[in-house]
mmCIF file of C-alpha atoms and ligand atoms in Angstrom:
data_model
loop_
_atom_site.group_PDB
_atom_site.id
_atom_site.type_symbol
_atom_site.label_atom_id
_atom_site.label_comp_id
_atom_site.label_asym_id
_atom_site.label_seq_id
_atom_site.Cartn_x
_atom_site.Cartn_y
_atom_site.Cartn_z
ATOM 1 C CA UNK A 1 -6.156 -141.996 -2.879
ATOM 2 C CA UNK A 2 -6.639 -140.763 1.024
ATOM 3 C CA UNK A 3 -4.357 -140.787 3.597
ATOM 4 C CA UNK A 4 -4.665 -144.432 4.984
ATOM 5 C CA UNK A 5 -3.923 -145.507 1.439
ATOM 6 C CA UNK A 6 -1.050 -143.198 1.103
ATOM 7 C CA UNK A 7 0.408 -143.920 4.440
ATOM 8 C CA UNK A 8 0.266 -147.532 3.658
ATOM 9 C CA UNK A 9 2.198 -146.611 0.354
ATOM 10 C CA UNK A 10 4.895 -144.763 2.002
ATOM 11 C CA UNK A 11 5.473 -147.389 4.305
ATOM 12 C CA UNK A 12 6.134 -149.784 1.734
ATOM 13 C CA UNK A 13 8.653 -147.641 0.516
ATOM 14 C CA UNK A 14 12.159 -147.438 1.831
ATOM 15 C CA UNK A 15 13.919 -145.079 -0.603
ATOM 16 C CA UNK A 16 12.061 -141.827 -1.722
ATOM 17 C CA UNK A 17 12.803 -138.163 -3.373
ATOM 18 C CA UNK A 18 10.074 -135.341 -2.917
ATOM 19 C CA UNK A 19 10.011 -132.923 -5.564
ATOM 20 C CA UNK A 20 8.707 -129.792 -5.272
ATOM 21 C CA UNK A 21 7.340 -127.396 -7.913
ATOM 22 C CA UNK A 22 9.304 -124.352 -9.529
ATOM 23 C CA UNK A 23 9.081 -121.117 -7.998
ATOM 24 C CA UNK A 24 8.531 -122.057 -4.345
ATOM 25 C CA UNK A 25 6.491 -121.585 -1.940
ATOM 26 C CA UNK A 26 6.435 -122.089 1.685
ATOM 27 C CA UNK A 27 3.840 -124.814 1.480
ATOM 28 C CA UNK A 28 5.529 -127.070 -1.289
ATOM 29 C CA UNK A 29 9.021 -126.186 0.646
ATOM 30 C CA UNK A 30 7.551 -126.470 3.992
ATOM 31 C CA UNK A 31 5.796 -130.555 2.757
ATOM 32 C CA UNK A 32 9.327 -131.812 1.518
ATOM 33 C CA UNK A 33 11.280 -130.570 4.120
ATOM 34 C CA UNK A 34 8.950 -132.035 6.810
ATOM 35 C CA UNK A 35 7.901 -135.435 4.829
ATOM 36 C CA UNK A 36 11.729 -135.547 4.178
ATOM 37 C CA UNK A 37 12.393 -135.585 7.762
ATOM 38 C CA UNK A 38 9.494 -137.772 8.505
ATOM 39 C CA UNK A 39 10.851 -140.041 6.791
ATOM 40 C CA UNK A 40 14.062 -140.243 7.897
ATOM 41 C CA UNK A 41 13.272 -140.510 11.304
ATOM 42 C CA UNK A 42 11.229 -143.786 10.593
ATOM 43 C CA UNK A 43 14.668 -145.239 8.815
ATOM 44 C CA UNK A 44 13.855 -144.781 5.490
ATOM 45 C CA UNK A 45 16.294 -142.719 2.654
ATOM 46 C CA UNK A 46 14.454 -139.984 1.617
ATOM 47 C CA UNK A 47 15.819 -136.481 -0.093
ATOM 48 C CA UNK A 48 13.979 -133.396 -1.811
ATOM 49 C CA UNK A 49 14.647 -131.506 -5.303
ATOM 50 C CA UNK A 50 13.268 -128.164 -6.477
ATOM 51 C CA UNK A 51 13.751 -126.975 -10.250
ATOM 52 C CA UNK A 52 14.491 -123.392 -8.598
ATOM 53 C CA UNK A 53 16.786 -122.671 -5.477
ATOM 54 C CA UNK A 54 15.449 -122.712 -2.476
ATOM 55 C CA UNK A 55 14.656 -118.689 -1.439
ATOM 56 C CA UNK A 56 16.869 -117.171 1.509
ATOM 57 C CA UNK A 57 13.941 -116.423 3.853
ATOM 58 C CA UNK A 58 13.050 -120.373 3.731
ATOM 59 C CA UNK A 59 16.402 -122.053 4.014
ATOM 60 C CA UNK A 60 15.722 -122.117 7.598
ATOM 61 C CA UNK A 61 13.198 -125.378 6.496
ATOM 62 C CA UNK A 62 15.983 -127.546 5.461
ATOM 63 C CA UNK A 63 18.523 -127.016 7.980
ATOM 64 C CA UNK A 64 20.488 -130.198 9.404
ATOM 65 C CA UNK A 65 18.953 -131.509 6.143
ATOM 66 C CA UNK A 66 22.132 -132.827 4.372
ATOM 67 C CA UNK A 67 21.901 -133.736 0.795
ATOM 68 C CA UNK A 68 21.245 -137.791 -0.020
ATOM 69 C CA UNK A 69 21.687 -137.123 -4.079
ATOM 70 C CA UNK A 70 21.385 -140.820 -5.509
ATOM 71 C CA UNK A 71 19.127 -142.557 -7.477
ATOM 72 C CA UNK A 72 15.952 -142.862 -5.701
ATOM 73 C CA UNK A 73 13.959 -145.839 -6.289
ATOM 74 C CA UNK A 74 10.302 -143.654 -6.128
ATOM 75 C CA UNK A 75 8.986 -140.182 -6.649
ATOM 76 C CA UNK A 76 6.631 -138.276 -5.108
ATOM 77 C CA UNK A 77 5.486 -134.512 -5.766
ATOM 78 C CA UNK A 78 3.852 -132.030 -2.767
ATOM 79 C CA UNK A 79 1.609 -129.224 -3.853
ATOM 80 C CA UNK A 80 2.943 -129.559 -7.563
ATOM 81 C CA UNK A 81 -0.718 -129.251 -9.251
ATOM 82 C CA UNK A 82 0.807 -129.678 -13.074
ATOM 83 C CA UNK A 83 3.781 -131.765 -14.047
ATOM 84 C CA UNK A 84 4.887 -128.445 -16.180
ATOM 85 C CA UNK A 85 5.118 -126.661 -12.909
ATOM 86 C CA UNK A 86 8.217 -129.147 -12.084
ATOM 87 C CA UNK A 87 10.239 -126.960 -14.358
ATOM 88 C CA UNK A 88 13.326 -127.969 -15.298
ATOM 89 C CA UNK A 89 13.166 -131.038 -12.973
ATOM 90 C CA UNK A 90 10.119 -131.621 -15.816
ATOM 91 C CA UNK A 91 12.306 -133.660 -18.337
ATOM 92 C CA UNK A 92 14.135 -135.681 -15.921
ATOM 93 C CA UNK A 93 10.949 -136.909 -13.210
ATOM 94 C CA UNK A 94 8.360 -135.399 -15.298
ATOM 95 C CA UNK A 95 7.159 -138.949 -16.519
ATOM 96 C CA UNK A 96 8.625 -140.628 -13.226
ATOM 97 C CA UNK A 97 6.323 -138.832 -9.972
ATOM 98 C CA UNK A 98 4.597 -142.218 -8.994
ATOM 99 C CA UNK A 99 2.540 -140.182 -6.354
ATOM 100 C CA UNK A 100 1.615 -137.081 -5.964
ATOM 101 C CA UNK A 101 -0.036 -135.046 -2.982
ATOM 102 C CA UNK A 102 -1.543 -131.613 -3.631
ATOM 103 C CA UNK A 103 -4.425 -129.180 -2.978
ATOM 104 C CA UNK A 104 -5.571 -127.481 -6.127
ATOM 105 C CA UNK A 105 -8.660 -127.924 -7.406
ATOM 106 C CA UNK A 106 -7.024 -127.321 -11.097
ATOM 107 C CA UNK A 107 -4.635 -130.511 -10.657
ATOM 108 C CA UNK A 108 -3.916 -131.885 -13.558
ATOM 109 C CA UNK A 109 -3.087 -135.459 -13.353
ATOM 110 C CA UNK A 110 0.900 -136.462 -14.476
ATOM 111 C CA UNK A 111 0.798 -139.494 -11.877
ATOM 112 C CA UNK A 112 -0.784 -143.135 -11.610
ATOM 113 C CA UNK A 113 -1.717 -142.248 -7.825
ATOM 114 C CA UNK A 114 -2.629 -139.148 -6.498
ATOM 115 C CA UNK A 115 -3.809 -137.669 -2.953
ATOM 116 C CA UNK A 116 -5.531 -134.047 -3.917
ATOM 117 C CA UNK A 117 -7.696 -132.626 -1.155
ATOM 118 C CA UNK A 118 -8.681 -129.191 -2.383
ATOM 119 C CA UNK A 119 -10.677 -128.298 0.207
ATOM 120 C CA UNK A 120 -7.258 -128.373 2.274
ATOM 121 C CA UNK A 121 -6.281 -124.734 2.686
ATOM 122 C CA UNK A 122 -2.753 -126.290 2.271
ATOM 123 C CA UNK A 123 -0.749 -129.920 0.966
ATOM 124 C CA UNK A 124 1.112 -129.115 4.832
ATOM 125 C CA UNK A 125 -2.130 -129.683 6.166
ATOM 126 C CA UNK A 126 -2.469 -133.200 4.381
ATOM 127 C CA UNK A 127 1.329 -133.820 5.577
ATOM 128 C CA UNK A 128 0.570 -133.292 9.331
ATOM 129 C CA UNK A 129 -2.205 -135.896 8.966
ATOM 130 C CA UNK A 130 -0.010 -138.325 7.132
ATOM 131 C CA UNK A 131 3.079 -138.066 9.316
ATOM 132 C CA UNK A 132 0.783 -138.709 12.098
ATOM 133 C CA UNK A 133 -1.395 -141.732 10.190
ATOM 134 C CA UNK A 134 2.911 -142.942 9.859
ATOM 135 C CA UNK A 135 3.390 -143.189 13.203
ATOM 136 C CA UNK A 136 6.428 -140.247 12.605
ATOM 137 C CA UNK A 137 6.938 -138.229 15.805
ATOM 138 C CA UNK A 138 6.138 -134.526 15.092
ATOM 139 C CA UNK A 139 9.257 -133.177 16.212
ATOM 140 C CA UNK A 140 9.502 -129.215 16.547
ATOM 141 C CA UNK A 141 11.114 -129.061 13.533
ATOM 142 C CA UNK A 142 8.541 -130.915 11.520
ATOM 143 C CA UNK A 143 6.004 -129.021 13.388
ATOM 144 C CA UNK A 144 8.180 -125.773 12.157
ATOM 145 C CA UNK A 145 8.305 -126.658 8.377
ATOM 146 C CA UNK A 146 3.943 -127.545 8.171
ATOM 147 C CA UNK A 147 3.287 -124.114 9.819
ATOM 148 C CA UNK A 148 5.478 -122.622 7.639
ATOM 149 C CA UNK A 149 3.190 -124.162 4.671
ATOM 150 C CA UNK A 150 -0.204 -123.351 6.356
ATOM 151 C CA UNK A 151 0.601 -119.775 7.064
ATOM 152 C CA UNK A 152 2.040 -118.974 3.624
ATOM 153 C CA UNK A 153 -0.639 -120.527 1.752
ATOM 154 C CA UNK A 154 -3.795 -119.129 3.725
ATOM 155 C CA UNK A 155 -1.290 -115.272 4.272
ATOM 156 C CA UNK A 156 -1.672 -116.372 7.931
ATOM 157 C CA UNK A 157 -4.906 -117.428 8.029
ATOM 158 C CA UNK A 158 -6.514 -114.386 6.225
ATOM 159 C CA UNK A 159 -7.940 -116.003 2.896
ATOM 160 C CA UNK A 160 -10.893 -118.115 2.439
ATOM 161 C CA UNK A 161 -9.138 -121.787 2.025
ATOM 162 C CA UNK A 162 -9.003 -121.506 6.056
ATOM 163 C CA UNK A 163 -10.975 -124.073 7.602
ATOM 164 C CA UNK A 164 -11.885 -124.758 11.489
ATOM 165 C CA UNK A 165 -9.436 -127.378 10.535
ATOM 166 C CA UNK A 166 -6.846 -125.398 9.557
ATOM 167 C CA UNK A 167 -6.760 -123.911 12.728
ATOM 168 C CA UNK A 168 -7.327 -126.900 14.433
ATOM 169 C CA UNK A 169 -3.890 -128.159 13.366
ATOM 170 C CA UNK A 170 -2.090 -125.311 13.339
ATOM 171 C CA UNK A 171 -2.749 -125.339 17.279
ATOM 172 C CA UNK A 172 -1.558 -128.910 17.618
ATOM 173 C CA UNK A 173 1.251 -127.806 15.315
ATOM 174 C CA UNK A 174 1.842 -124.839 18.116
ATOM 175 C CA UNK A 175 1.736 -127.295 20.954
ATOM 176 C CA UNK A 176 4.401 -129.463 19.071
ATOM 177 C CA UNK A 177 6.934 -126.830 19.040
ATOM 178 C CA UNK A 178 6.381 -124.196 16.074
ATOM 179 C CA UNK A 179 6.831 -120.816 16.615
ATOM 180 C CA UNK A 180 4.014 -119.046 15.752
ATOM 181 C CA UNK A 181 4.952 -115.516 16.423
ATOM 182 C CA UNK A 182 8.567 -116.226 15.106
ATOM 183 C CA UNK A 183 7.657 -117.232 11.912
ATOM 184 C CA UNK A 184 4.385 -114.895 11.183
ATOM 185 C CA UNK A 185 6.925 -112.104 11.917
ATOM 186 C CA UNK A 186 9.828 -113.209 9.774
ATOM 187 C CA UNK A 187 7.361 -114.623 6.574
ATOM 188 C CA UNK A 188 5.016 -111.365 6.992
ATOM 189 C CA UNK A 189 6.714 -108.499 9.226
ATOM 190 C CA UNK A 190 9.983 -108.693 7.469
ATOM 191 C CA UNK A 191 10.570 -107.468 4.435
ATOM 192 C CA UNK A 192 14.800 -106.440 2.878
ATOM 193 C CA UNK A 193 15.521 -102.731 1.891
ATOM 194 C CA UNK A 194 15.358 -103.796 -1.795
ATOM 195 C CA UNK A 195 11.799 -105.231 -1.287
ATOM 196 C CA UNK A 196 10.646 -102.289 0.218
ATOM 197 C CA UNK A 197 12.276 -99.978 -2.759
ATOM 198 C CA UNK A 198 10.559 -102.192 -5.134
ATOM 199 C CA UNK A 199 7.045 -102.453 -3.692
ATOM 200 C CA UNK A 200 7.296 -98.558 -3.543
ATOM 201 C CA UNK A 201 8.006 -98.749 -7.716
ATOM 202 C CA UNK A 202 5.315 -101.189 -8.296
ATOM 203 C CA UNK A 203 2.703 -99.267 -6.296
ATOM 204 C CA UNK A 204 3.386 -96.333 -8.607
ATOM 205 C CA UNK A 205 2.048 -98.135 -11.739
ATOM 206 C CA UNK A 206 -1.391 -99.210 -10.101
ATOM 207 C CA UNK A 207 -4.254 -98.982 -12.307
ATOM 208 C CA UNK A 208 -7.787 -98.634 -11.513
ATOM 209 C CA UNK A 209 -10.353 -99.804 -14.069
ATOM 210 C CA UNK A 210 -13.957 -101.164 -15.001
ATOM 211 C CA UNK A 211 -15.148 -98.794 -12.841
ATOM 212 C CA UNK A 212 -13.505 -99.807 -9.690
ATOM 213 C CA UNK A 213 -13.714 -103.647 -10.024
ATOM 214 C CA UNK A 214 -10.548 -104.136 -10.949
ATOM 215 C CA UNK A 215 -6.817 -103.196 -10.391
ATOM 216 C CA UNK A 216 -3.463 -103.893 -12.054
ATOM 217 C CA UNK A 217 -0.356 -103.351 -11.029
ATOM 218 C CA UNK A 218 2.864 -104.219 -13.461
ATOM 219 C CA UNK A 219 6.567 -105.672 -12.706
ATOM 220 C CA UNK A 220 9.017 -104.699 -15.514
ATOM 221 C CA UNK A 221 12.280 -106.451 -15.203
ATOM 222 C CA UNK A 222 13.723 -102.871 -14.582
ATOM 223 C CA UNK A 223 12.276 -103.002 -10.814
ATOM 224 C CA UNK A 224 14.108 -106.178 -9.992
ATOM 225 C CA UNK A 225 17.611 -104.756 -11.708
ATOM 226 C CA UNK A 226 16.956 -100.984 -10.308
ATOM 227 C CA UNK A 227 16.403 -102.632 -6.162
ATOM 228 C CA UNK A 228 18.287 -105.871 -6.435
ATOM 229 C CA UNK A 229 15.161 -107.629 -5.605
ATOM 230 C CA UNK A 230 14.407 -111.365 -5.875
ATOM 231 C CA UNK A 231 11.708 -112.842 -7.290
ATOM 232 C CA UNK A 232 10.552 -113.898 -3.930
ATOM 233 C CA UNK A 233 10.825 -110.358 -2.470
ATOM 234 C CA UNK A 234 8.078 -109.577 -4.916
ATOM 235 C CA UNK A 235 5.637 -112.417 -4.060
ATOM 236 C CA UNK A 236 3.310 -109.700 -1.691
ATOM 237 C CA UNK A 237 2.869 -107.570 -4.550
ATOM 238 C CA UNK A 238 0.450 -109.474 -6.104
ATOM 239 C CA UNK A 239 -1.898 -108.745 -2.866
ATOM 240 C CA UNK A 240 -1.747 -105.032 -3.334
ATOM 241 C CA UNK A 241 -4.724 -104.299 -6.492
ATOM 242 C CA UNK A 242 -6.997 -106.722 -4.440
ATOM 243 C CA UNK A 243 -6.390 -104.624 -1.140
ATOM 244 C CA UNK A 244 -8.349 -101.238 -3.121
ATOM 245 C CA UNK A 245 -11.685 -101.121 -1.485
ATOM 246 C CA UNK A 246 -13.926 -102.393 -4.186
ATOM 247 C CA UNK A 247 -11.412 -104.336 -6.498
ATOM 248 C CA UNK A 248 -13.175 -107.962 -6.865
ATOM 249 C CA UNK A 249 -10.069 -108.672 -9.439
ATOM 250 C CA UNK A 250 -6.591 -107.615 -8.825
ATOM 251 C CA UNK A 251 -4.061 -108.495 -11.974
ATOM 252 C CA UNK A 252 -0.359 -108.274 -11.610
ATOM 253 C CA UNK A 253 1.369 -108.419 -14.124
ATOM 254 C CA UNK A 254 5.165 -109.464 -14.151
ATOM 255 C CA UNK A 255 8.138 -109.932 -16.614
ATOM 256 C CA UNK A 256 9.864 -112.965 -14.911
ATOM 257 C CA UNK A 257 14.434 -113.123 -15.186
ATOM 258 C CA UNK A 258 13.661 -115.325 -18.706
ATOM 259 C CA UNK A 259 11.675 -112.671 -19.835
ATOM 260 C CA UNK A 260 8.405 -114.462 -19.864
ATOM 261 C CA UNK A 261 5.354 -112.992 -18.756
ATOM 262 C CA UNK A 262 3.130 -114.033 -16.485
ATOM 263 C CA UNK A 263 0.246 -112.991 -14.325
ATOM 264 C CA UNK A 264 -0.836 -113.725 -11.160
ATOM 265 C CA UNK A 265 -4.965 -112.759 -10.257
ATOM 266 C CA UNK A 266 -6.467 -112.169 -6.981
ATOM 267 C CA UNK A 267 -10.261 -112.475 -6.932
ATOM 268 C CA UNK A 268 -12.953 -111.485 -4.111
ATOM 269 C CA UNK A 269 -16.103 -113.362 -4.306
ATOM 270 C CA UNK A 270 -18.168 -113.444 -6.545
ATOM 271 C CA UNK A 271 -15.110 -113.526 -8.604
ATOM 272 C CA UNK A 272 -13.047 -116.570 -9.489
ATOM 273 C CA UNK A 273 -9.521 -116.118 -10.331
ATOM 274 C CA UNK A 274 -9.019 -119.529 -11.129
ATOM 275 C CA UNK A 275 -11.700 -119.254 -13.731
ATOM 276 C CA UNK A 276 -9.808 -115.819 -15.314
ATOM 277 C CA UNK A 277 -6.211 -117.730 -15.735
ATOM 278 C CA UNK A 278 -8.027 -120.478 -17.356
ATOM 279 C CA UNK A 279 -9.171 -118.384 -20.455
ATOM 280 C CA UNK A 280 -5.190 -117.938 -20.727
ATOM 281 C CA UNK A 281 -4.555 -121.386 -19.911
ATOM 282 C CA UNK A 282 -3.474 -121.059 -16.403
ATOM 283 C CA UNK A 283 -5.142 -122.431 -13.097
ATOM 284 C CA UNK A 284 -5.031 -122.339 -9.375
ATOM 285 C CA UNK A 285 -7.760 -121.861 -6.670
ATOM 286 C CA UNK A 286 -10.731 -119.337 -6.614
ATOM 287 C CA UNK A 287 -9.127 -116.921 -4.931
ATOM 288 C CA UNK A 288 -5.590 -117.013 -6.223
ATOM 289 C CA UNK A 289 -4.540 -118.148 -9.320
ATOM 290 C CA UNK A 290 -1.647 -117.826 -12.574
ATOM 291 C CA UNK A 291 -1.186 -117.851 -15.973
ATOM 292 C CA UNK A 292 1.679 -116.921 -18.450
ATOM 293 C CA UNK A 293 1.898 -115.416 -21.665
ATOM 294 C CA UNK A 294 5.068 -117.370 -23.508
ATOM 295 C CA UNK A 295 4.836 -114.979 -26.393
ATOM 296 C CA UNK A 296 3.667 -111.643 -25.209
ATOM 297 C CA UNK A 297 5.206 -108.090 -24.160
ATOM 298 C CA UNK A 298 3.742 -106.832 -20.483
ATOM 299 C CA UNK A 299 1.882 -104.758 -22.794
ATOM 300 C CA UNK A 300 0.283 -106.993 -24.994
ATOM 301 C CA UNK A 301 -0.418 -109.040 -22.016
ATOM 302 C CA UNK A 302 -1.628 -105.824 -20.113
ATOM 303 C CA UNK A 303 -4.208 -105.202 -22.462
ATOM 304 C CA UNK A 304 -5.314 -108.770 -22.817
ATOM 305 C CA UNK A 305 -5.818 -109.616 -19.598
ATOM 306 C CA UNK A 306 -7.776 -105.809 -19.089
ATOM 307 C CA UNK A 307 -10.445 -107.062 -22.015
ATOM 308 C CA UNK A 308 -10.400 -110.225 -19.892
ATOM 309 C CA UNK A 309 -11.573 -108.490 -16.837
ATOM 310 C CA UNK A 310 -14.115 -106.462 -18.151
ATOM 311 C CA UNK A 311 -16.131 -109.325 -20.335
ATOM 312 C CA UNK A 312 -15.652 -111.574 -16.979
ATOM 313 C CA UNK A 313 -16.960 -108.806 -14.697
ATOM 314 C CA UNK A 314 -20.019 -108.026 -17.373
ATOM 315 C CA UNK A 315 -20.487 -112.140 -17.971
ATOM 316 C CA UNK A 316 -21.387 -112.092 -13.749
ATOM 317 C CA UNK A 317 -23.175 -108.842 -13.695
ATOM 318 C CA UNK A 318 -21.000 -106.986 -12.336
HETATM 319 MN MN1 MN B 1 -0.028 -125.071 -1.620
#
């Protein structure tokens, strides 16, 4: 699908519910909240469900947004590149997404119709131009939730998804009312006491190894109970091995609330992080990408992912 096919879709439908994937993001936040209120400005019903609650810092997206929690007649998913990411809203809509509009090169397809643009640095960028293919006025609002999306996904327009487009709409989004500075300062400026405690602890268990390529840091649950931190407070972490001068693979490695591992990878070119996470299953983009490890300790997992590195970095010469 493209956009003129999934605008004419969407216009055929009167009564919709956006899911978004687990865990959220700003992008996958930032699309339903400003398809949701696309939508409902052109007359239609349209609501938004997450599998996880919706993180402090982002509530901000769905304010005014009251809650229209009936059977909707269709389903579509934004930025949700497997239909296990859904989590728990996997068993109820799993089967049922009837489109879905995402970004990742590693979508895997759970829908008979899908709009994936991976060369979009984010599914808010493929929003704008479908609001706008609608016919929705981008109100500031709007305009506030798809810069929310573009500047989480590219870390404000440091990371190599950015394209001249990118920027290209996240001017028009400026000159339809987002606040630029306001939100780059409360998304990256801003971090709570208990974030800062806890990005101190995982900082102290960096690692440094295959001779400077690489770089792990670790997450035990004990961080989040010791500073009250969130899982969201500990999203930047996963930055920090990549930032060593030199690392071309940064591993973090975390023990999620359930107690399941998982690791997120940040890769520098020539590296492919998308292509490390697959050996474990996992997926994402080149330069930022996941995997879990259902029956693992941090150790095991630790050392697996290590072995990984080093036969990945020999395997391109490193
Ligand atoms: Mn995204």
């Amino acid at each position: 699908m493209n956009c003129e096919e999934t605008c004419v879709l969407l216009q055929s439908w009167d009564d919709l519910l956006i899911l978004c994937h687990a865990s959220p993001d700003g992008d996958t936040l930032g699309s339903a909240a400003a398809l949701v209120r696309g939508l409902r400005a052109m007359g239609k019903r349209a609501s938004f469900a997450c599998g996880d609650p919706v993180p402090a810092k982002y509530a901000y997206l769905f304010e005014g947004l009251e809650d229209l929690s009936d059977a909707p007649a269709h389903i579509v998913s934004v930025d949700v590149a497997d239909a296990k990411l859904l989590g728990d809203l996997e068993a109820p809509y799993g089967q049922r997404v009837e489109l879905a509009i995402d970004h990742h090169g590693t979508h895997v397809p759970f829908s008979p119709r899908c709009w994936n643009e991976p060369d979009s640095a984010a599914t808010c960028e493929l929003i704008y131009q479908l609001l706008k293919a609608m016919g929705a006025a981008i109100t500031p609002d709007i305009a506030r939730c798809l810069f929310t999306g573009i500047i989480t996904d590219t870390g404000c327009f440091r990371y190599s998804n950015v394209t001249p487009r990118t920027h290209r709409i996240a001017a028009e989004l400026m000159e339809l009312g987002a606040p630029a500075d306001e939100l780059a300062r409360r998304l990256f400026e801003t971090k709570s006491r208990a974030q800062a405690e806890a990005e101190r602890m995982v900082l102290e268990t960096m690692e440094i190894f295959c001779d400077g390529k690489a770089a792990m840091v670790q997450v035990p649950a004990r961080i989040r109970q010791e500073t009250g931190a969130q899982d969201s407070d500990l999203e930047g972490v996963a930055s920090f091995p990549r930032q060593v001068e030199g690392v071309v693979l940064g591993v973090t490695v975390k023990e999620k609330a359930d107690g399941e591992i998982h690791a997120s990878v940040r890769a520098n070119p020539p590296a492919d992080a998308a292509a490390l996470c697959g050996q474990f299953g996992g997926g994402g983009h080149t330069g930022a990408a996941g995997c879990s490890f259902p029956d693992d300790t941090m150790e095991g997992a630790a050392r697996k992912l290590k072995a990984a590195c080093a036969a990945y970095l020999e395997a391109l010469g490193l």
